[in-house]
């Protein structure tokens, strides 16, 4: 086990040296360990997408340092191809990621570039599409422009999974997915992380999925990491949430409102069952808090 | 009885893939949307929601059947302007909506098209950008914004048009919970002032805000009704790859152990009220 991603005092300004210059990263500090699953959250425009685009070398550090698996991204001799194979990045906007005319070709693009034998490419495409929640048979010959919003996101995701990266970086992976697709995808991401020890870094506005998936959360605001901790630590800290205008899981929001009325509840209990138990405990004053049935 | 603002009669729609192949996406859909209604549309990926939404202001025209907006048939190109000024649409993908190189101009674009006088235009642009919290970005290029910022600008562009009916196709999918709540508040205010709202969403809690929910499955309306009724049919929803709001799930869990607790709640505020009702009654309030 070691550190996979290490970011030190990273700064990034869009359209530098023009009247439209805009600083998006203002000294980011963070590190991610091998096999971790971390979430990056923060208000609109706080710099999340800009930050993670550095992880596979799509953006190069203007100032500060980014190291990925021991490689320094400022190194002029950086093996960018190797890096992209190691770190798979799924964009926030899937349309930025679909190039080929046919779905199957689009997903096959990465594996073909890696020079894999055709048989293996086909197997990977099938596997990646099913993992992303797309039927291989039904979808492989569909044109990429003739897809619904959610289908596009799934194709983009499949294209990256087909690379079988060591580090998976996802920008809003479930935006636009229907509830079942979201649940299935989250389950698979969890599987990659827990069973295959894939490192997962994801940006999300959905606090339910952040709470249930992430080992650790980084909170961004104005181009910096302003807080980090476990879901319980972050969501149990009202000040951080309010100050940086980040929401909490709906369960936590409800618990805060109940607490605000003077009832004693643990607001860190974000899982549905624990939140229900917290509420039951105040509805049955004599009962002891318990997660089991028949208290 | 009021006249419907939008009437769909037996609408079917085919996308043409190539010279031989077509895919049928909408199948014999009939529905009426009345002025001042708030309608949510839910359904799994690829079920036909966006295709349906694009029929509400004539961006797509039915292969079979007819769509009328305020009585104008969308197939008749003479009414195009009349229709578009009544029904404004925010697309699923904000990049498809950007037309100008400066945020302000982007919001102004539609207004120029319908001939709004400059002073009135100024007022509307300011109000719309303010409503979505993007005033300080007015001079920035819209294609160089973050995902959530682009969505806000797209919403502002349509708000400025002050249409009678607003169609939002997953217009808040990239906003954080706060941003989403802010936009929902704006919508609620407009709705109270009489605007018709049609919102496509994968967030069940968002759909719970509507007066009526339409559930789409394979291009047909599979279910329709007030959210409280729809969200009681958990099994059917699950089969359609959908879900119920967190508040409803929570209420169900609590109800299993405290039978007095109402199970059919759909809003967070109702959970809080129910806690107060029961805990207060038992004298447990701290
Ligand atoms: N291509 C660009 N050119 C100029 N400025 C940009 C560009 N992309 C983003 N920005 C600006 O940089 C800041 C950070 O943007 P970024 O996309 O990283 O935010 P984000 O945290 O991912 O937001 P969101 O949650 O809305 O996706 C924003 O203020 C944005 O306006
Ligand atoms: N331009 C197109 N040409 C051909 N088929 C299309 C086109 N756009 C969408 N489709 C197909 O039509 C069906 C319905 O698509 P639509 O975009 O209406 O779905 P949706 O319910 O909005 O899904 P999502 O939740 O993913 O946005 C899908 O199977 C999709 O693949
Ligand atoms: Mg982003
Ligand atoms: Mg859609």
Coordinates of C-alpha atoms and ligand atoms in Angstrom, one line a residue:
Chain A
X1 CA 0.0 0.0 0.0
X2 CA 1.2 3.5 -0.8
X3 CA 0.1 6.8 -1.9
X4 CA -1.3 6.8 -5.4
X5 CA -2.0 10.5 -5.8
X6 CA -0.2 13.3 -4.2
X7 CA -1.1 16.9 -4.8
X8 CA 0.9 19.7 -3.3
X9 CA 0.0 23.4 -3.5
X10 CA -1.6 23.0 -6.9
X11 CA -2.7 26.2 -8.7
X12 CA -4.5 26.5 -12.0
X13 CA -5.7 29.6 -13.8
X14 CA -7.9 29.3 -16.9
X15 CA -6.9 31.6 -19.8
X16 CA -3.9 32.8 -17.9
X17 CA -2.5 36.2 -19.0
X18 CA -5.7 37.3 -20.7
X19 CA -8.4 39.6 -19.4
X20 CA -10.6 36.6 -18.9
X21 CA -8.1 34.8 -16.6
X22 CA -9.8 32.9 -13.9
X23 CA -8.2 31.1 -11.0
X24 CA -9.9 27.8 -10.5
X25 CA -7.3 26.1 -8.2
X26 CA -5.7 28.1 -5.4
X27 CA -3.3 25.8 -3.7
X28 CA -4.8 22.3 -3.4
X29 CA -3.3 19.9 -1.0
X30 CA -4.4 16.2 -1.0
X31 CA -3.3 12.7 -1.1
X32 CA -5.0 9.4 -1.9
X33 CA -3.9 6.0 -0.8
X34 CA -3.9 2.9 -2.9
X35 CA -7.2 1.1 -2.7
X36 CA -9.1 4.0 -1.2
X37 CA -12.5 5.3 -2.3
X38 CA -12.6 9.0 -1.9
X39 CA -15.3 11.6 -2.8
X40 CA -14.7 15.2 -3.7
X41 CA -17.6 17.5 -3.0
X42 CA -18.1 21.2 -3.1
X43 CA -20.3 24.0 -4.3
X44 CA -20.7 24.6 -8.1
X45 CA -17.6 26.1 -9.5
X46 CA -15.4 25.2 -6.5
X47 CA -12.8 23.6 -8.8
X48 CA -13.6 19.8 -8.6
X49 CA -13.5 19.1 -12.3
X50 CA -10.4 21.2 -12.8
X51 CA -8.6 19.3 -10.0
X52 CA -9.4 15.8 -11.2
X53 CA -8.5 16.6 -14.8
X54 CA -4.9 16.8 -13.5
X55 CA -5.0 13.2 -12.4
X56 CA -4.6 11.7 -15.8
X57 CA -2.6 14.6 -17.2
X58 CA -5.4 16.2 -19.2
X59 CA -4.4 19.4 -17.4
X60 CA -0.8 19.9 -16.4
X61 CA 0.2 21.7 -13.2
X62 CA 0.8 25.4 -13.7
X63 CA 2.2 25.7 -10.2
X64 CA 2.6 23.1 -7.5
X65 CA 3.0 19.4 -7.9
X66 CA 1.0 16.4 -8.8
X67 CA 2.4 12.9 -8.5
X68 CA 0.5 9.9 -9.7
X69 CA 1.8 6.5 -8.8
X70 CA 5.3 8.0 -8.3
X71 CA 5.3 9.9 -11.6
X72 CA 5.7 13.7 -11.5
X73 CA 3.2 15.2 -13.9
X74 CA 5.5 18.2 -14.4
X75 CA 8.2 15.9 -15.7
X76 CA 8.7 16.9 -19.4
X77 CA 9.5 13.2 -20.2
X78 CA 6.2 12.0 -18.7
X79 CA 4.8 8.9 -20.3
X80 CA 1.3 10.3 -20.9
X81 CA 0.0 7.2 -22.7
X82 CA 1.0 5.0 -19.8
X83 CA -0.6 7.4 -17.4
X84 CA -3.9 7.4 -19.2
X85 CA -3.9 3.6 -19.2
X86 CA -3.4 3.6 -15.5
X87 CA -5.8 6.4 -14.6
X88 CA -9.2 6.2 -16.3
X89 CA -11.2 9.5 -16.2
X90 CA -14.9 9.8 -17.0
X91 CA -15.9 13.4 -17.7
X92 CA -18.7 15.3 -16.2
X93 CA -20.1 15.8 -19.7
X94 CA -20.3 12.4 -21.5
X95 CA -20.6 14.2 -24.9
X96 CA -17.0 15.3 -24.5
X97 CA -16.0 11.7 -24.5
X98 CA -17.9 10.1 -27.3
X99 CA -16.0 10.2 -30.6
X100 CA -16.8 7.2 -32.7
X101 CA -19.9 6.8 -34.8
X102 CA -21.0 3.5 -33.2
X103 CA -21.3 2.6 -29.6
X104 CA -19.3 -0.6 -29.8
X105 CA -16.4 1.2 -31.6
X106 CA -16.4 3.9 -29.0
X107 CA -16.0 1.5 -26.2
X108 CA -13.4 -0.5 -28.1
X109 CA -11.3 2.6 -28.9
X110 CA -9.1 2.5 -25.7
X111 CA -8.4 -1.3 -25.8
X112 CA -7.6 -1.1 -29.5
X113 CA -5.1 1.7 -28.9
X114 CA -3.5 -0.5 -26.2
X115 CA -2.8 -3.0 -29.0
X116 CA -4.8 -5.8 -27.4
X117 CA -5.8 -8.8 -29.6
X118 CA -9.2 -8.4 -31.2
X119 CA -10.7 -11.3 -29.3
X120 CA -9.7 -9.7 -26.0
X121 CA -10.9 -6.3 -27.2
X122 CA -14.3 -7.7 -27.9
X123 CA -14.5 -9.5 -24.5
X124 CA -13.6 -6.3 -22.8
X125 CA -16.1 -4.2 -24.7
X126 CA -18.8 -6.7 -23.8
X127 CA -17.8 -6.8 -20.2
X128 CA -17.4 -3.0 -19.9
X129 CA -20.8 -2.3 -21.5
X130 CA -22.6 -4.8 -19.2
X131 CA -20.8 -3.2 -16.2
X132 CA -22.0 0.2 -17.2
X133 CA -25.5 -1.1 -17.5
X134 CA -25.8 -1.4 -21.3
X135 CA -26.8 -4.5 -23.1
X136 CA -24.0 -5.4 -25.5
X137 CA -26.2 -7.1 -28.1
X138 CA -28.9 -4.3 -28.1
X139 CA -26.6 -1.3 -28.0
X140 CA -23.2 -2.1 -29.7
X141 CA -24.5 -1.2 -33.2
X142 CA -26.4 1.9 -32.2
X143 CA -25.0 5.3 -33.4
X144 CA -23.6 7.3 -30.5
X145 CA -25.6 10.4 -31.4
X146 CA -28.9 8.4 -31.2
X147 CA -28.8 7.9 -27.5
X148 CA -30.6 9.3 -24.5
X149 CA -28.7 11.3 -21.9
X150 CA -28.3 8.5 -19.5
X151 CA -27.3 6.0 -22.2
X152 CA -24.5 8.5 -23.3
X153 CA -23.1 8.5 -19.8
X154 CA -23.1 4.7 -19.7
X155 CA -21.2 4.5 -23.0
X156 CA -18.6 7.0 -21.7
X157 CA -18.2 5.0 -18.6
X158 CA -17.9 1.8 -20.5
X159 CA -15.1 3.3 -22.6
X160 CA -13.1 4.0 -19.5
X161 CA -13.8 0.7 -17.7
X162 CA -12.7 -1.2 -20.8
X163 CA -9.2 0.1 -20.1
X164 CA -9.3 -1.7 -16.7
X165 CA -7.5 1.2 -15.1
X166 CA -5.8 1.0 -11.7
X167 CA -7.3 4.3 -10.7
X168 CA -10.8 5.2 -11.6
X169 CA -11.7 8.9 -11.6
X170 CA -15.3 9.8 -12.1
X171 CA -16.9 13.2 -12.4
X172 CA -20.6 13.0 -11.4
X173 CA -20.9 9.3 -12.4
X174 CA -24.6 9.0 -11.7
X175 CA -25.9 12.3 -12.9
X176 CA -28.7 11.5 -15.3
X177 CA -29.0 7.8 -14.4
X178 CA -32.3 6.4 -13.3
X179 CA -32.6 5.1 -9.8
X180 CA -31.9 1.5 -10.6
X181 CA -29.0 2.2 -12.9
X182 CA -27.5 4.4 -10.2
X183 CA -27.8 1.7 -7.6
X184 CA -26.3 -0.9 -9.9
X185 CA -23.5 1.3 -10.9
X186 CA -22.7 2.2 -7.3
X187 CA -22.6 -1.5 -6.4
X188 CA -20.2 -2.2 -9.2
X189 CA -17.9 0.7 -8.3
X190 CA -17.9 -0.6 -4.8
X191 CA -17.0 -4.0 -6.1
X192 CA -14.1 -2.7 -8.1
X193 CA -12.9 -0.9 -5.1
X194 CA -13.4 -3.6 -2.4
X195 CA -12.7 -6.7 -4.4
X196 CA -10.2 -5.6 -7.1
X197 CA -8.6 -2.9 -4.9
X198 CA -9.1 -0.4 -7.6
X199 CA -8.6 3.1 -6.3
X200 CA -11.7 5.2 -6.8
X201 CA -11.9 9.0 -6.8
X202 CA -15.3 10.5 -7.6
X203 CA -16.9 13.9 -7.7
X204 CA -20.6 14.0 -6.7
X205 CA -23.4 16.2 -5.7
X206 CA -25.4 13.3 -4.5
X207 CA -24.7 13.1 -0.8
X208 CA -26.5 9.8 -0.4
X209 CA -24.0 8.1 -2.7
X210 CA -21.1 10.0 -1.2
X211 CA -22.1 8.8 2.3
X212 CA -22.5 5.2 1.3
X213 CA -19.5 4.8 -1.0
X214 CA -16.7 7.0 0.2
X215 CA -14.1 6.1 2.9
X216 CA -13.0 9.7 3.0
X217 CA -14.5 13.0 1.7
X218 CA -12.6 16.1 0.6
X219 CA -14.6 19.3 0.6
X220 CA -13.6 21.9 -1.9
X221 CA -14.4 25.6 -1.8
X222 CA -12.9 28.4 -3.9
X223 CA -10.2 26.3 -5.4
X224 CA -8.9 24.7 -2.1
X225 CA -9.6 21.7 0.0
X226 CA -11.2 23.2 3.1
X227 CA -12.2 20.0 5.0
X228 CA -11.6 16.3 4.9
X229 CA -12.9 13.4 7.0
X230 CA -15.2 10.4 7.0
X231 CA -18.8 10.8 6.0
X232 CA -19.9 10.8 9.6
X233 CA -17.4 13.5 10.5
X234 CA -18.2 15.7 7.5
X235 CA -22.0 15.3 7.6
X236 CA -22.0 15.6 11.4
X237 CA -20.4 19.0 11.1
X238 CA -23.2 21.5 10.5
X239 CA -20.8 24.5 10.3
X240 CA -18.7 23.1 7.5
X241 CA -21.8 22.2 5.6
X242 CA -23.4 25.6 5.9
X243 CA -20.3 27.6 5.4
X244 CA -19.4 25.9 2.2
X245 CA -23.0 25.5 1.0
X246 CA -22.8 21.8 0.6
X247 CA -25.9 19.7 1.2
X248 CA -26.1 16.6 3.4
X249 CA -27.9 13.4 2.7
X250 CA -31.6 13.9 3.0
X251 CA -31.8 11.8 6.1
X252 CA -29.2 14.0 7.8
X253 CA -31.2 17.1 6.7
X254 CA -34.3 15.7 8.3
X255 CA -32.4 14.9 11.5
X256 CA -31.0 18.4 11.7
X257 CA -34.5 19.8 11.5
X258 CA -35.7 17.5 14.2
X259 CA -32.7 18.4 16.4
X260 CA -33.4 22.0 15.8
X261 CA -36.8 21.6 17.5
X262 CA -35.1 20.4 20.6
X263 CA -35.2 16.6 20.2
X264 CA -32.1 14.7 21.0
X265 CA -30.9 12.8 17.9
X266 CA -27.5 11.9 16.5
X267 CA -27.3 13.9 13.2
X268 CA -24.4 11.8 12.0
X269 CA -26.8 8.8 11.5
X270 CA -27.1 9.1 7.7
X271 CA -28.0 5.5 6.8
X272 CA -31.7 5.0 6.4
X273 CA -32.0 2.4 9.2
X274 CA -29.9 4.4 11.6
X275 CA -31.8 7.6 10.9
X276 CA -35.1 5.7 11.4
X277 CA -33.7 4.3 14.7
X278 CA -32.8 7.8 15.8
X279 CA -36.4 9.0 15.2
X280 CA -38.0 5.9 16.7
X281 CA -35.9 6.5 19.8
X282 CA -37.5 9.9 20.4
X283 CA -41.0 8.6 19.6
X284 CA -40.6 5.9 22.2
X285 CA -39.0 7.8 25.0
X286 CA -38.6 4.9 27.4
X287 CA -37.0 2.7 24.7
X288 CA -33.2 2.3 24.4
X289 CA -31.7 3.1 21.0
X290 CA -31.3 -0.1 19.2
X291 CA -30.9 -1.2 15.6
X292 CA -32.6 -4.6 16.2
X293 CA -36.3 -5.3 15.9
X294 CA -38.6 -5.4 18.8
X295 CA -37.2 -2.8 21.1
Chain B
X1 CA -63.4 23.5 -17.5
X2 CA -60.2 25.3 -18.4
X3 CA -58.7 24.7 -21.9
X4 CA -55.5 22.7 -21.7
X5 CA -52.3 24.6 -22.4
X6 CA -50.8 21.5 -24.1
X7 CA -52.8 18.7 -25.6
X8 CA -51.3 15.6 -27.0
X9 CA -53.6 13.3 -29.1
X10 CA -52.5 9.9 -30.0
X11 CA -48.8 10.9 -30.5
X12 CA -46.3 8.4 -31.8
X13 CA -42.8 9.3 -32.7
X14 CA -40.1 7.5 -34.7
X15 CA -36.4 8.4 -34.8
X16 CA -34.9 7.6 -38.2
X17 CA -31.6 5.8 -37.8
X18 CA -30.9 5.5 -41.6
X19 CA -32.9 5.0 -44.8
X20 CA -34.3 1.6 -43.7
X21 CA -34.3 1.7 -39.9
X22 CA -36.5 3.6 -37.6
X23 CA -37.0 3.3 -33.9
X24 CA -40.4 3.9 -32.4
X25 CA -39.9 5.9 -29.2
X26 CA -43.3 7.3 -28.3
X27 CA -46.4 5.1 -28.7
X28 CA -49.8 6.6 -28.8
X29 CA -49.5 9.1 -26.0
X30 CA -52.4 11.3 -25.2
X31 CA -52.3 13.8 -22.4
X32 CA -53.5 17.2 -21.4
X33 CA -51.5 19.8 -19.4
X34 CA -53.6 22.6 -17.9
X35 CA -52.5 26.1 -17.2
X36 CA -50.9 26.5 -13.8
X37 CA -50.2 22.8 -13.3
X38 CA -46.9 21.4 -12.0
X39 CA -46.2 18.1 -13.6
X40 CA -43.2 15.8 -13.0
X41 CA -42.1 13.2 -15.6
X42 CA -40.2 10.2 -14.4
X43 CA -39.0 7.1 -16.2
X44 CA -35.9 5.0 -16.7
X45 CA -33.0 5.9 -19.1
X46 CA -34.2 5.6 -22.6
X47 CA -37.9 5.4 -21.8
X48 CA -38.7 8.5 -23.9
X49 CA -38.9 11.5 -21.5
X50 CA -36.7 13.8 -23.5
X51 CA -38.4 12.9 -26.7
X52 CA -41.8 13.6 -25.1
X53 CA -40.5 16.9 -23.7
X54 CA -39.3 18.1 -27.1
X55 CA -42.9 17.7 -28.4
X56 CA -44.2 20.2 -25.9
X57 CA -42.9 23.2 -27.9
X58 CA -42.6 21.7 -31.3
X59 CA -38.8 21.0 -31.4
X60 CA -39.9 17.5 -32.4
X61 CA -43.1 16.9 -34.4
X62 CA -45.2 13.7 -34.0
X63 CA -44.9 11.0 -36.6
X64 CA -48.5 10.2 -35.8
X65 CA -51.1 12.2 -33.9
X66 CA -51.1 15.9 -33.0
X67 CA -49.8 18.2 -30.3
X68 CA -51.6 21.5 -29.7
X69 CA -50.1 24.4 -27.6
X70 CA -52.7 26.9 -26.7
X71 CA -54.7 25.5 -29.5
X72 CA -51.9 25.9 -32.1
X73 CA -50.9 22.7 -33.9
X74 CA -47.1 22.3 -33.6
X75 CA -47.0 20.8 -37.1
X76 CA -48.0 24.2 -38.5
X77 CA -44.8 26.2 -38.9
X78 CA -46.8 29.5 -39.0
X79 CA -47.3 29.2 -35.3
X80 CA -43.8 28.4 -34.4
X81 CA -43.1 31.7 -32.7
X82 CA -46.4 31.7 -30.9
X83 CA -45.6 28.3 -29.5
X84 CA -42.0 29.0 -28.5
X85 CA -42.8 32.1 -26.6
X86 CA -45.4 30.3 -24.6
X87 CA -43.4 27.2 -23.8
X88 CA -39.8 27.6 -22.9
X89 CA -37.5 24.6 -22.6
X90 CA -34.3 23.9 -20.7
X91 CA -32.5 21.0 -22.3
X92 CA -30.9 18.0 -20.6
X93 CA -27.5 19.1 -21.8
X94 CA -26.7 22.7 -21.2
X95 CA -24.0 22.9 -23.9
X96 CA -26.7 22.5 -26.5
X97 CA -28.3 25.6 -25.3
X98 CA -25.4 28.0 -25.4
X99 CA -25.6 30.4 -28.3
X100 CA -23.5 33.5 -27.4
X101 CA -20.0 34.2 -26.2
X102 CA -20.9 36.2 -23.1
X103 CA -23.3 35.0 -20.4
X104 CA -25.4 38.2 -20.7
X105 CA -25.8 37.9 -24.4
X106 CA -26.7 34.3 -24.0
X107 CA -29.6 35.2 -21.7
X108 CA -30.6 38.1 -24.0
X109 CA -30.7 35.9 -27.1
X110 CA -34.2 34.7 -26.9
X111 CA -35.5 38.1 -25.8
X112 CA -34.1 39.8 -28.9
X113 CA -35.9 37.2 -31.0
X114 CA -39.3 38.0 -29.5
X115 CA -38.7 41.7 -29.8
X116 CA -38.5 42.7 -26.1
X117 CA -37.6 46.5 -25.8
X118 CA -34.0 47.1 -24.5
X119 CA -35.0 48.6 -21.1
X120 CA -37.3 45.7 -20.4
X121 CA -34.6 43.4 -21.6
X122 CA -32.1 44.7 -19.2
X123 CA -34.5 44.3 -16.3
X124 CA -35.3 40.7 -17.3
X125 CA -31.7 39.7 -17.7
X126 CA -30.8 41.1 -14.4
X127 CA -33.7 39.4 -12.7
X128 CA -33.0 36.0 -14.3
X129 CA -29.3 36.0 -13.5
X130 CA -30.1 37.0 -10.0
X131 CA -32.6 34.2 -9.6
X132 CA -30.1 31.5 -10.5
X133 CA -27.2 33.2 -8.6
X134 CA -25.1 34.0 -11.6
X135 CA -25.1 37.8 -11.6
X136 CA -21.4 38.0 -11.0
X137 CA -20.7 35.9 -14.0
X138 CA -22.5 38.0 -16.5
X139 CA -19.4 39.0 -18.5
X140 CA -17.9 35.5 -18.6
X141 CA -17.9 33.2 -21.7
X142 CA -20.6 30.7 -21.0
X143 CA -18.8 27.7 -22.6
X144 CA -16.0 28.3 -20.1
X145 CA -18.0 27.6 -17.0
X146 CA -18.3 24.7 -14.7
X147 CA -21.1 22.1 -15.4
X148 CA -23.4 23.5 -12.7
X149 CA -22.8 27.1 -13.8
X150 CA -23.8 26.2 -17.3
X151 CA -27.0 24.7 -16.1
X152 CA -27.8 27.8 -14.2
X153 CA -27.2 30.0 -17.2
X154 CA -29.4 27.8 -19.3
X155 CA -32.2 28.1 -16.8
X156 CA -31.7 31.9 -16.7
X157 CA -32.1 32.1 -20.4
X158 CA -35.5 30.5 -20.3
X159 CA -36.7 32.4 -17.1
X160 CA -36.0 35.7 -18.9
X161 CA -38.4 34.7 -21.6
X162 CA -41.2 34.6 -19.0
X163 CA -43.0 31.8 -20.8
X164 CA -46.4 30.6 -19.6
X165 CA -45.0 27.1 -19.4
X166 CA -41.5 26.0 -18.4
X167 CA -40.2 22.6 -19.5
X168 CA -37.1 21.5 -17.6
X169 CA -35.4 18.3 -18.8
X170 CA -33.1 17.3 -15.9
X171 CA -32.2 20.9 -15.6
X172 CA -30.6 20.5 -12.2
X173 CA -28.8 17.3 -12.7
X174 CA -25.4 18.9 -12.1
X175 CA -26.3 21.1 -9.2
X176 CA -25.5 20.5 -5.6
X177 CA -28.3 20.0 -3.1
X178 CA -28.2 23.7 -2.2
X179 CA -28.3 24.9 -5.8
X180 CA -31.1 22.4 -6.5
X181 CA -33.1 23.7 -3.6
X182 CA -32.5 27.3 -4.7
X183 CA -33.8 26.5 -8.2
X184 CA -36.7 24.6 -6.8
X185 CA -37.7 27.6 -4.7
X186 CA -37.6 29.8 -7.8
X187 CA -39.8 27.3 -9.6
X188 CA -42.2 27.1 -6.7
X189 CA -42.5 30.9 -6.7
X190 CA -43.2 31.0 -10.4
X191 CA -45.7 28.2 -10.1
X192 CA -47.5 30.1 -7.3
X193 CA -47.8 33.1 -9.7
X194 CA -49.4 30.8 -12.2
X195 CA -46.6 29.5 -14.4
X196 CA -47.1 25.9 -15.7
X197 CA -44.1 23.7 -14.9
X198 CA -43.1 20.4 -16.5
X199 CA -40.0 18.9 -15.0
X200 CA -38.3 15.7 -16.1
X201 CA -36.2 14.3 -13.2
X202 CA -34.5 11.2 -11.8
X203 CA -34.8 12.6 -8.3
X204 CA -37.9 11.2 -6.7
X205 CA -37.9 13.9 -4.0
X206 CA -38.0 16.5 -6.8
X207 CA -40.9 14.8 -8.5
X208 CA -42.7 14.8 -5.1
X209 CA -42.9 18.6 -5.4
X210 CA -45.3 18.3 -8.4
X211 CA -49.1 18.2 -8.4
X212 CA -49.1 15.3 -10.8
X213 CA -46.5 12.7 -11.8
X214 CA -46.4 11.0 -15.2
X215 CA -44.4 7.7 -15.3
X216 CA -43.1 6.9 -18.7
X217 CA -42.2 3.4 -19.8
X218 CA -41.2 2.4 -23.3
X219 CA -42.8 5.5 -24.8
X220 CA -46.1 5.1 -23.0
X221 CA -47.6 6.6 -19.9
X222 CA -47.4 3.7 -17.5
X223 CA -48.8 5.5 -14.4
X224 CA -50.2 8.9 -13.7
X225 CA -51.5 10.6 -10.5
X226 CA -50.6 12.8 -7.5
X227 CA -47.2 12.0 -6.1
X228 CA -48.6 10.7 -2.8
X229 CA -50.5 8.0 -4.7
X230 CA -47.7 7.2 -7.2
X231 CA -45.1 6.8 -4.4
X232 CA -47.3 4.3 -2.6
X233 CA -46.9 1.9 -5.5
X234 CA -43.4 1.0 -4.6
X235 CA -43.3 -2.5 -6.2
X236 CA -44.5 -1.2 -9.6
X237 CA -42.1 1.7 -9.5
X238 CA -39.2 -0.7 -8.7
X239 CA -40.1 -2.9 -11.7
X240 CA -40.0 0.3 -13.8
X241 CA -36.4 0.9 -12.4
X242 CA -37.6 3.8 -10.3
X243 CA -37.7 4.5 -6.7
X244 CA -39.5 6.4 -3.9
X245 CA -38.4 9.6 -2.1
X246 CA -36.1 9.2 0.9
X247 CA -38.8 10.7 3.1
X248 CA -41.2 8.0 2.0
X249 CA -38.7 5.2 2.7
X250 CA -37.9 6.7 6.1
X251 CA -41.6 7.1 7.0
X252 CA -42.1 3.4 6.0
X253 CA -39.3 2.2 8.3
X254 CA -40.5 4.3 11.2
X255 CA -44.1 3.1 10.7
X256 CA -43.0 -0.5 11.0
X257 CA -41.9 0.1 14.5
X258 CA -44.3 3.0 15.5
X259 CA -47.6 2.1 13.8
X260 CA -49.1 5.4 14.6
X261 CA -46.5 7.1 12.4
X262 CA -48.0 7.9 8.9
X263 CA -46.3 5.8 6.2
X264 CA -47.5 7.8 3.2
X265 CA -45.3 10.9 3.6
X266 CA -43.4 12.3 0.7
X267 CA -41.7 15.5 1.9
X268 CA -39.0 15.9 4.6
X269 CA -41.1 18.5 6.3
X270 CA -43.9 16.0 6.8
X271 CA -41.5 13.7 8.7
X272 CA -40.6 16.5 11.0
X273 CA -44.3 17.4 11.5
X274 CA -45.2 13.8 12.2
X275 CA -42.4 13.6 14.8
X276 CA -43.7 16.6 16.5
X277 CA -47.3 15.3 16.4
X278 CA -46.4 12.0 18.0
X279 CA -43.5 12.9 20.3
X280 CA -45.4 16.0 21.5
X281 CA -48.4 13.9 22.2
X282 CA -46.3 11.5 24.3
X283 CA -44.6 14.5 26.0
X284 CA -41.2 13.6 24.8
X285 CA -40.1 17.0 23.4
X286 CA -36.8 18.2 24.9
Ligands
LIG1 N1 -12.7 26.2 -19.6 C1 -12.7 27.1 -18.7 N2 -12.3 28.4 -18.9 C2 -12.4 29.3 -17.9 N3 -12.9 29.1 -16.7 C3 -13.3 27.9 -16.4 C4 -13.3 26.8 -17.4 N4 -13.8 25.7 -16.8 C5 -14.1 26.1 -15.6 N5 -13.9 27.4 -15.3 C6 -14.1 28.1 -14.1 O1 -13.2 27.6 -13.1 C7 -14.0 27.4 -11.8 C8 -13.9 25.9 -11.4 O2 -14.6 25.2 -12.4 P1 -14.8 23.6 -12.3 O3 -15.4 23.1 -13.5 O4 -13.5 23.0 -11.8 O5 -15.9 23.6 -11.1 P2 -16.6 22.3 -10.4 O6 -16.3 22.3 -9.0 O7 -16.4 21.1 -11.2 O8 -18.2 22.8 -10.6 P3 -19.5 22.0 -10.9 O9 -19.9 21.4 -9.7 O10 -20.5 23.1 -11.3 O11 -19.2 21.0 -12.0 C9 -15.4 27.9 -12.1 O12 -15.6 29.2 -11.5 C10 -15.5 28.0 -13.6 O13 -16.3 29.1 -14.0
LIG2 N1 -31.5 11.3 -32.1 C1 -31.9 10.0 -31.9 N2 -32.0 9.1 -32.9 C2 -32.4 7.9 -32.7 N3 -32.8 7.4 -31.4 C3 -32.7 8.2 -30.4 C4 -32.3 9.6 -30.6 N4 -32.4 10.2 -29.3 C5 -32.8 9.2 -28.5 N5 -33.0 8.1 -29.1 C6 -33.5 6.8 -28.5 O1 -34.9 7.0 -28.2 C7 -35.1 6.4 -26.9 C8 -35.7 7.5 -25.9 O2 -34.7 8.5 -25.8 P1 -35.0 9.7 -24.8 O3 -33.8 10.6 -24.9 O4 -36.3 10.3 -25.0 O5 -35.0 9.0 -23.4 P2 -35.0 9.6 -21.9 O6 -36.2 9.0 -21.2 O7 -35.0 11.0 -21.9 O8 -33.7 8.9 -21.2 P3 -32.7 9.6 -20.2 O9 -33.2 9.4 -18.8 O10 -31.5 8.7 -20.3 O11 -32.4 11.0 -20.6 C9 -33.8 5.8 -26.4 O12 -33.8 4.4 -26.6 C10 -32.8 6.5 -27.3 O13 -31.7 5.6 -27.5
LIG3 MG1 -17.6 20.0 -12.4
LIG4 MG1 -33.5 12.4 -21.3

